């Protein structure tokens, strides 16, 4: 079945390069048991949370240190064979798929927290450390790392996709929270970008160039992150609304007043129902804002009062507070389980996730029209949003065995992205481009800007071996 | 007189390319009175606040819109002649100097505030708008733009140098506060980077690549900035300390506790004396912290109490509060006039400014050893610091007619930078590299990272016409 032109990204361009026997022998000689060509291992490294079906990489190297990565890249480079960095495999847009063949470099064994500098609020980790492991490591210092994509993703992967999550409204994204990197370049050279200084004007911002480059400009082998003092007080609240619009208008006013809210999530009534069914939670089945406030006890109280006042102007009701860690965990579990709850609601289904982000003043327009379209389509979906940032996700639940369902979902996604771009927003707030949004990026950024990206790629990776075929076609 | 090897940057590499008569004629035909070759105009555009003496550019084009910039660059590109963007001329490191000749593109007439989106806390401006003009324009919306380098710099120039200032400790630098750009590339093409969405994972972060690229990758023709609600309450305070160390230890603890202090500046006793003499202020002539707190009245009160408590543990005394706008302005005038007060203290002198930034835990080590060295040298200096960020400036006051004074100052600067790099810091927190710190950048970032910058530069500007000779030698 041929996809319509505007849905070309349904079918990725697969042109796997050959794996020379000489390279495979060299890898096996250098890495012995750290190098695998077992089909099960290759298959596990040849997929992510996207819906694409692509043959797996030819081999997997399990790197244990920077030298391993450098040696694997150097060997691959000598044969112009692709390398694809792999963390925990939680990317959503096909980032990990071996569309041009090559070697998956698995960094999950590079899982050391190298140094915690509590006084400077920084931590330096290897790329395979997960976000939860970072938090476990720094907790005893009274610190935390706020960036929390749904999955317990690796820090290297989070840097590579410029990830964010529920805390971004207050603490920013990986863009703002990576201070410095160690990177293996396309030639296998090891370079460092940035220092532990909080700010710098020393030359081009290579750190920010690497963050969000999805493995196409280098393999990240070390990351220095900003940390934050654990708030003295934390309070979470839920509030129910009669309409999505009322919830969104509340959020807009909270942000515009400059309330330093730490988390501000929307869950629509339908998704609350799914979560209740999945997690036995008994939440009120209306559109819901799930919020969190961080600060001193007085400041948290003040923020919460302000927000409650605004919410009540928009018919927000049934304010529920959670101040103990247990109650808070219960509420946030609802949010974090939305994806799994939705998947379970339609056995055998997969979710096609959207990721638009718009200026907050355009959020209601963008969201309400898209909800109407999704409802009209008849495709079941879940809807959650980091609405404090103007970012939200539909997850269209489709049967992968029915191509027509996938196409209808992608048509909805196309319409949503077109709307977000008209409203001065972006096609991806936090998931990245991968294979799925290459056409959208071209529309969003324009040929000139994408050509600039291509020029940079060609300059830094002339043989196109670093995760080729992602972000843009060369 | 030959400078010692480590002071090679005292003498910039001047190799001015010829200005073809044909190009000059084409510029004059296209721009008529907007193009000047008058010596006074060229000289004004051929210098900045650095100490370098370089022949001026061959011509100055006063651009009034993006098309003007694009046409000027296109004409220059056709003859491989350099273009140097010029805002208000307040850069400190030789950024504006025509070391390879060419055309200065003055964007100061591109001074329109294009759109204020109060609901989204964003403003879009032309590059010649100054930071004070931005604030004037958004004040009536109850908003402000926090980035404040000492000078009333242009927004284009501030983006190009990744500027910051006194508010960065709370609000970040230009790195965090530029959302999107319009840029004229080396071929004269107009591209856009970023959108008005608060976050995005859409491809390479061209916005951050341009911010801090010092005019070497493109000419910025439009900037979208983040704004902030004017704080409900603002309170400023000064506190005196018996030693610099006591002041710095206070700051370190304030930052580590996560107090959201908005400004936290150090002025040493000597500089307070200069400021008193210059501005007739009657400030207590001890080492001083100058602080500001933003927030709700309750939060400001809480922050101030916490800081006062910490300061008193370190023998901080004579806490003085300024809550009215007039009192606050008086105190901040002291800080902003430090440079001029110092210059006036030694008639005919120039200041050689340092700009190191270190992790906050290393600030005392870095600062105290450098003060001891400066005192031992006998060269008069002023000392001010954005100490909440670990960033501080010595201004060594030298007689430009006595080369030996300049060399001694540069030796001090070299020692200071070497120390900051040992302490995991950077040679420049906010001024940029320009001509002055090219050697330092190489030491700080390493050959591999600087080679990566060079590759990007060559890819985006193959004829090296965009502000050539800055940041690194090609």
PDB file of N, CA and C in Angstrom, chain A residues 285-324:
ATOM      1  N   UNK A 285     -13.228  11.693  37.258  1.00  0.00           N
ATOM      2  CA  UNK A 285     -13.025  11.524  35.810  1.00  0.00           C
ATOM      3  C   UNK A 285     -13.450  12.750  35.012  1.00  0.00           C
ATOM      4  N   UNK A 286     -12.753  13.837  35.286  1.00  0.00           N
ATOM      5  CA  UNK A 286     -12.919  15.084  34.530  1.00  0.00           C
ATOM      6  C   UNK A 286     -11.537  15.500  34.020  1.00  0.00           C
ATOM      7  N   UNK A 287     -11.510  16.526  33.157  1.00  0.00           N
ATOM      8  CA  UNK A 287     -10.221  17.073  32.741  1.00  0.00           C
ATOM      9  C   UNK A 287      -9.491  17.563  33.986  1.00  0.00           C
ATOM     10  N   UNK A 288      -8.205  17.285  34.040  1.00  0.00           N
ATOM     11  CA  UNK A 288      -7.507  17.501  35.297  1.00  0.00           C
ATOM     12  C   UNK A 288      -6.179  18.230  35.066  1.00  0.00           C
ATOM     13  N   UNK A 289      -5.901  19.174  35.933  1.00  0.00           N
ATOM     14  CA  UNK A 289      -4.532  19.711  35.998  1.00  0.00           C
ATOM     15  C   UNK A 289      -3.853  19.071  37.194  1.00  0.00           C
ATOM     16  N   UNK A 290      -2.625  18.674  36.964  1.00  0.00           N
ATOM     17  CA  UNK A 290      -1.823  18.070  38.027  1.00  0.00           C
ATOM     18  C   UNK A 290      -0.621  18.993  38.188  1.00  0.00           C
ATOM     19  N   UNK A 291      -0.499  19.571  39.387  1.00  0.00           N
ATOM     20  CA  UNK A 291       0.501  20.627  39.579  1.00  0.00           C
ATOM     21  C   UNK A 291       1.425  20.321  40.742  1.00  0.00           C
ATOM     22  N   UNK A 292       2.584  20.934  40.725  1.00  0.00           N
ATOM     23  CA  UNK A 292       3.484  20.785  41.868  1.00  0.00           C
ATOM     24  C   UNK A 292       4.171  22.117  42.125  1.00  0.00           C
ATOM     25  N   UNK A 293       4.350  22.403  43.402  1.00  0.00           N
ATOM     26  CA  UNK A 293       4.966  23.657  43.824  1.00  0.00           C
ATOM     27  C   UNK A 293       6.205  23.349  44.664  1.00  0.00           C
ATOM     28  N   UNK A 294       7.291  24.033  44.373  1.00  0.00           N
ATOM     29  CA  UNK A 294       8.559  23.829  45.093  1.00  0.00           C
ATOM     30  C   UNK A 294       9.006  25.146  45.725  1.00  0.00           C
ATOM     31  N   UNK A 295       9.562  25.080  46.903  1.00  0.00           N
ATOM     32  CA  UNK A 295      10.127  26.298  47.506  1.00  0.00           C
ATOM     33  C   UNK A 295      10.170  26.203  49.011  1.00  0.00           C
ATOM     34  N   UNK A 296      10.273  27.347  49.644  1.00  0.00           N
ATOM     35  CA  UNK A 296      10.161  27.368  51.098  1.00  0.00           C
ATOM     36  C   UNK A 296       8.695  27.123  51.436  1.00  0.00           C
ATOM     37  N   UNK A 297       8.412  26.712  52.677  1.00  0.00           N
ATOM     38  CA  UNK A 297       7.006  26.451  53.030  1.00  0.00           C
ATOM     39  C   UNK A 297       6.120  27.665  52.739  1.00  0.00           C
ATOM     40  N   UNK A 298       6.625  28.855  53.052  1.00  0.00           N
ATOM     41  CA  UNK A 298       5.801  30.051  52.835  1.00  0.00           C
ATOM     42  C   UNK A 298       5.566  30.284  51.346  1.00  0.00           C
ATOM     43  N   UNK A 299       6.615  30.094  50.567  1.00  0.00           N
ATOM     44  CA  UNK A 299       6.495  30.350  49.137  1.00  0.00           C
ATOM     45  C   UNK A 299       5.570  29.334  48.466  1.00  0.00           C
ATOM     46  N   UNK A 300       5.671  28.067  48.884  1.00  0.00           N
ATOM     47  CA  UNK A 300       4.801  27.031  48.327  1.00  0.00           C
ATOM     48  C   UNK A 300       3.342  27.348  48.641  1.00  0.00           C
ATOM     49  N   UNK A 301       3.105  27.783  49.868  1.00  0.00           N
ATOM     50  CA  UNK A 301       1.738  28.127  50.281  1.00  0.00           C
ATOM     51  C   UNK A 301       1.213  29.282  49.420  1.00  0.00           C
ATOM     52  N   UNK A 302       2.061  30.272  49.224  1.00  0.00           N
ATOM     53  CA  UNK A 302       1.656  31.452  48.449  1.00  0.00           C
ATOM     54  C   UNK A 302       1.349  31.082  46.989  1.00  0.00           C
ATOM     55  N   UNK A 303       2.229  30.273  46.391  1.00  0.00           N
ATOM     56  CA  UNK A 303       2.006  29.842  45.004  1.00  0.00           C
ATOM     57  C   UNK A 303       0.696  29.082  44.884  1.00  0.00           C
ATOM     58  N   UNK A 304       0.499  28.167  45.826  1.00  0.00           N
ATOM     59  CA  UNK A 304      -0.686  27.315  45.763  1.00  0.00           C
ATOM     60  C   UNK A 304      -1.951  28.147  45.894  1.00  0.00           C
ATOM     61  N   UNK A 305      -1.919  29.127  46.782  1.00  0.00           N
ATOM     62  CA  UNK A 305      -3.105  29.982  46.969  1.00  0.00           C
ATOM     63  C   UNK A 305      -3.414  30.770  45.699  1.00  0.00           C
ATOM     64  N   UNK A 306      -2.338  31.308  45.096  1.00  0.00           N
ATOM     65  CA  UNK A 306      -2.538  32.080  43.860  1.00  0.00           C
ATOM     66  C   UNK A 306      -3.175  31.205  42.787  1.00  0.00           C
ATOM     67  N   UNK A 307      -2.638  30.004  42.631  1.00  0.00           N
ATOM     68  CA  UNK A 307      -3.136  29.118  41.580  1.00  0.00           C
ATOM     69  C   UNK A 307      -4.580  28.699  41.862  1.00  0.00           C
ATOM     70  N   UNK A 308      -4.871  28.419  43.116  1.00  0.00           N
ATOM     71  CA  UNK A 308      -6.230  28.001  43.461  1.00  0.00           C
ATOM     72  C   UNK A 308      -7.229  29.119  43.139  1.00  0.00           C
ATOM     73  N   UNK A 309      -6.819  30.349  43.414  1.00  0.00           N
ATOM     74  CA  UNK A 309      -7.670  31.508  43.117  1.00  0.00           C
ATOM     75  C   UNK A 309      -7.941  31.608  41.609  1.00  0.00           C
ATOM     76  N   UNK A 310      -6.862  31.464  40.823  1.00  0.00           N
ATOM     77  CA  UNK A 310      -7.031  31.548  39.371  1.00  0.00           C
ATOM     78  C   UNK A 310      -7.923  30.422  38.878  1.00  0.00           C
ATOM     79  N   UNK A 311      -7.661  29.206  39.366  1.00  0.00           N
ATOM     80  CA  UNK A 311      -8.428  28.048  38.911  1.00  0.00           C
ATOM     81  C   UNK A 311      -9.915  28.239  39.202  1.00  0.00           C
ATOM     82  N   UNK A 312     -10.225  28.799  40.356  1.00  0.00           N
ATOM     83  CA  UNK A 312     -11.645  28.926  40.713  1.00  0.00           C
ATOM     84  C   UNK A 312     -12.338  29.944  39.804  1.00  0.00           C
ATOM     85  N   UNK A 313     -11.578  30.899  39.268  1.00  0.00           N
ATOM     86  CA  UNK A 313     -12.166  31.821  38.287  1.00  0.00           C
ATOM     87  C   UNK A 313     -12.593  31.085  37.018  1.00  0.00           C
ATOM     88  N   UNK A 314     -11.928  29.958  36.749  1.00  0.00           N
ATOM     89  CA  UNK A 314     -12.249  29.190  35.544  1.00  0.00           C
ATOM     90  C   UNK A 314     -13.010  27.910  35.877  1.00  0.00           C
ATOM     91  N   UNK A 315     -13.789  27.951  36.956  1.00  0.00           N
ATOM     92  CA  UNK A 315     -14.631  26.816  37.366  1.00  0.00           C
ATOM     93  C   UNK A 315     -13.825  25.574  37.716  1.00  0.00           C
ATOM     94  N   UNK A 316     -12.564  25.774  38.057  1.00  0.00           N
ATOM     95  CA  UNK A 316     -11.780  24.659  38.572  1.00  0.00           C
ATOM     96  C   UNK A 316     -12.338  24.258  39.924  1.00  0.00           C
ATOM     97  N   UNK A 317     -12.452  22.962  40.189  1.00  0.00           N
ATOM     98  CA  UNK A 317     -13.012  22.562  41.485  1.00  0.00           C
ATOM     99  C   UNK A 317     -12.370  21.267  41.954  1.00  0.00           C
ATOM    100  N   UNK A 318     -12.804  20.842  43.108  1.00  0.00           N
ATOM    101  CA  UNK A 318     -12.290  19.599  43.681  1.00  0.00           C
ATOM    102  C   UNK A 318     -10.774  19.634  43.790  1.00  0.00           C
ATOM    103  N   UNK A 319     -10.265  20.775  44.266  1.00  0.00           N
ATOM    104  CA  UNK A 319      -8.837  20.864  44.529  1.00  0.00           C
ATOM    105  C   UNK A 319      -8.452  19.810  45.550  1.00  0.00           C
ATOM    106  N   UNK A 320      -7.476  18.990  45.201  1.00  0.00           N
ATOM    107  CA  UNK A 320      -6.999  17.999  46.170  1.00  0.00           C
ATOM    108  C   UNK A 320      -5.513  18.209  46.379  1.00  0.00           C
ATOM    109  N   UNK A 321      -5.076  18.170  47.608  1.00  0.00           N
ATOM    110  CA  UNK A 321      -3.679  18.432  47.940  1.00  0.00           C
ATOM    111  C   UNK A 321      -2.955  17.164  48.316  1.00  0.00           C
ATOM    112  N   UNK A 322      -1.722  17.092  47.942  1.00  0.00           N
ATOM    113  CA  UNK A 322      -0.875  15.967  48.357  1.00  0.00           C
ATOM    114  C   UNK A 322       0.437  16.547  48.859  1.00  0.00           C
ATOM    115  N   UNK A 323       0.659  16.457  50.136  1.00  0.00           N
ATOM    116  CA  UNK A 323       1.893  17.034  50.671  1.00  0.00           C
ATOM    117  C   UNK A 323       2.864  15.960  51.145  1.00  0.00           C
ATOM    118  N   UNK A 324       2.374  14.769  51.444  1.00  0.00           N
ATOM    119  CA  UNK A 324       3.317  13.717  51.841  1.00  0.00           C
ATOM    120  C   UNK A 324       3.911  13.084  50.588  1.00  0.00           C
TER     121      UNK A 324
END
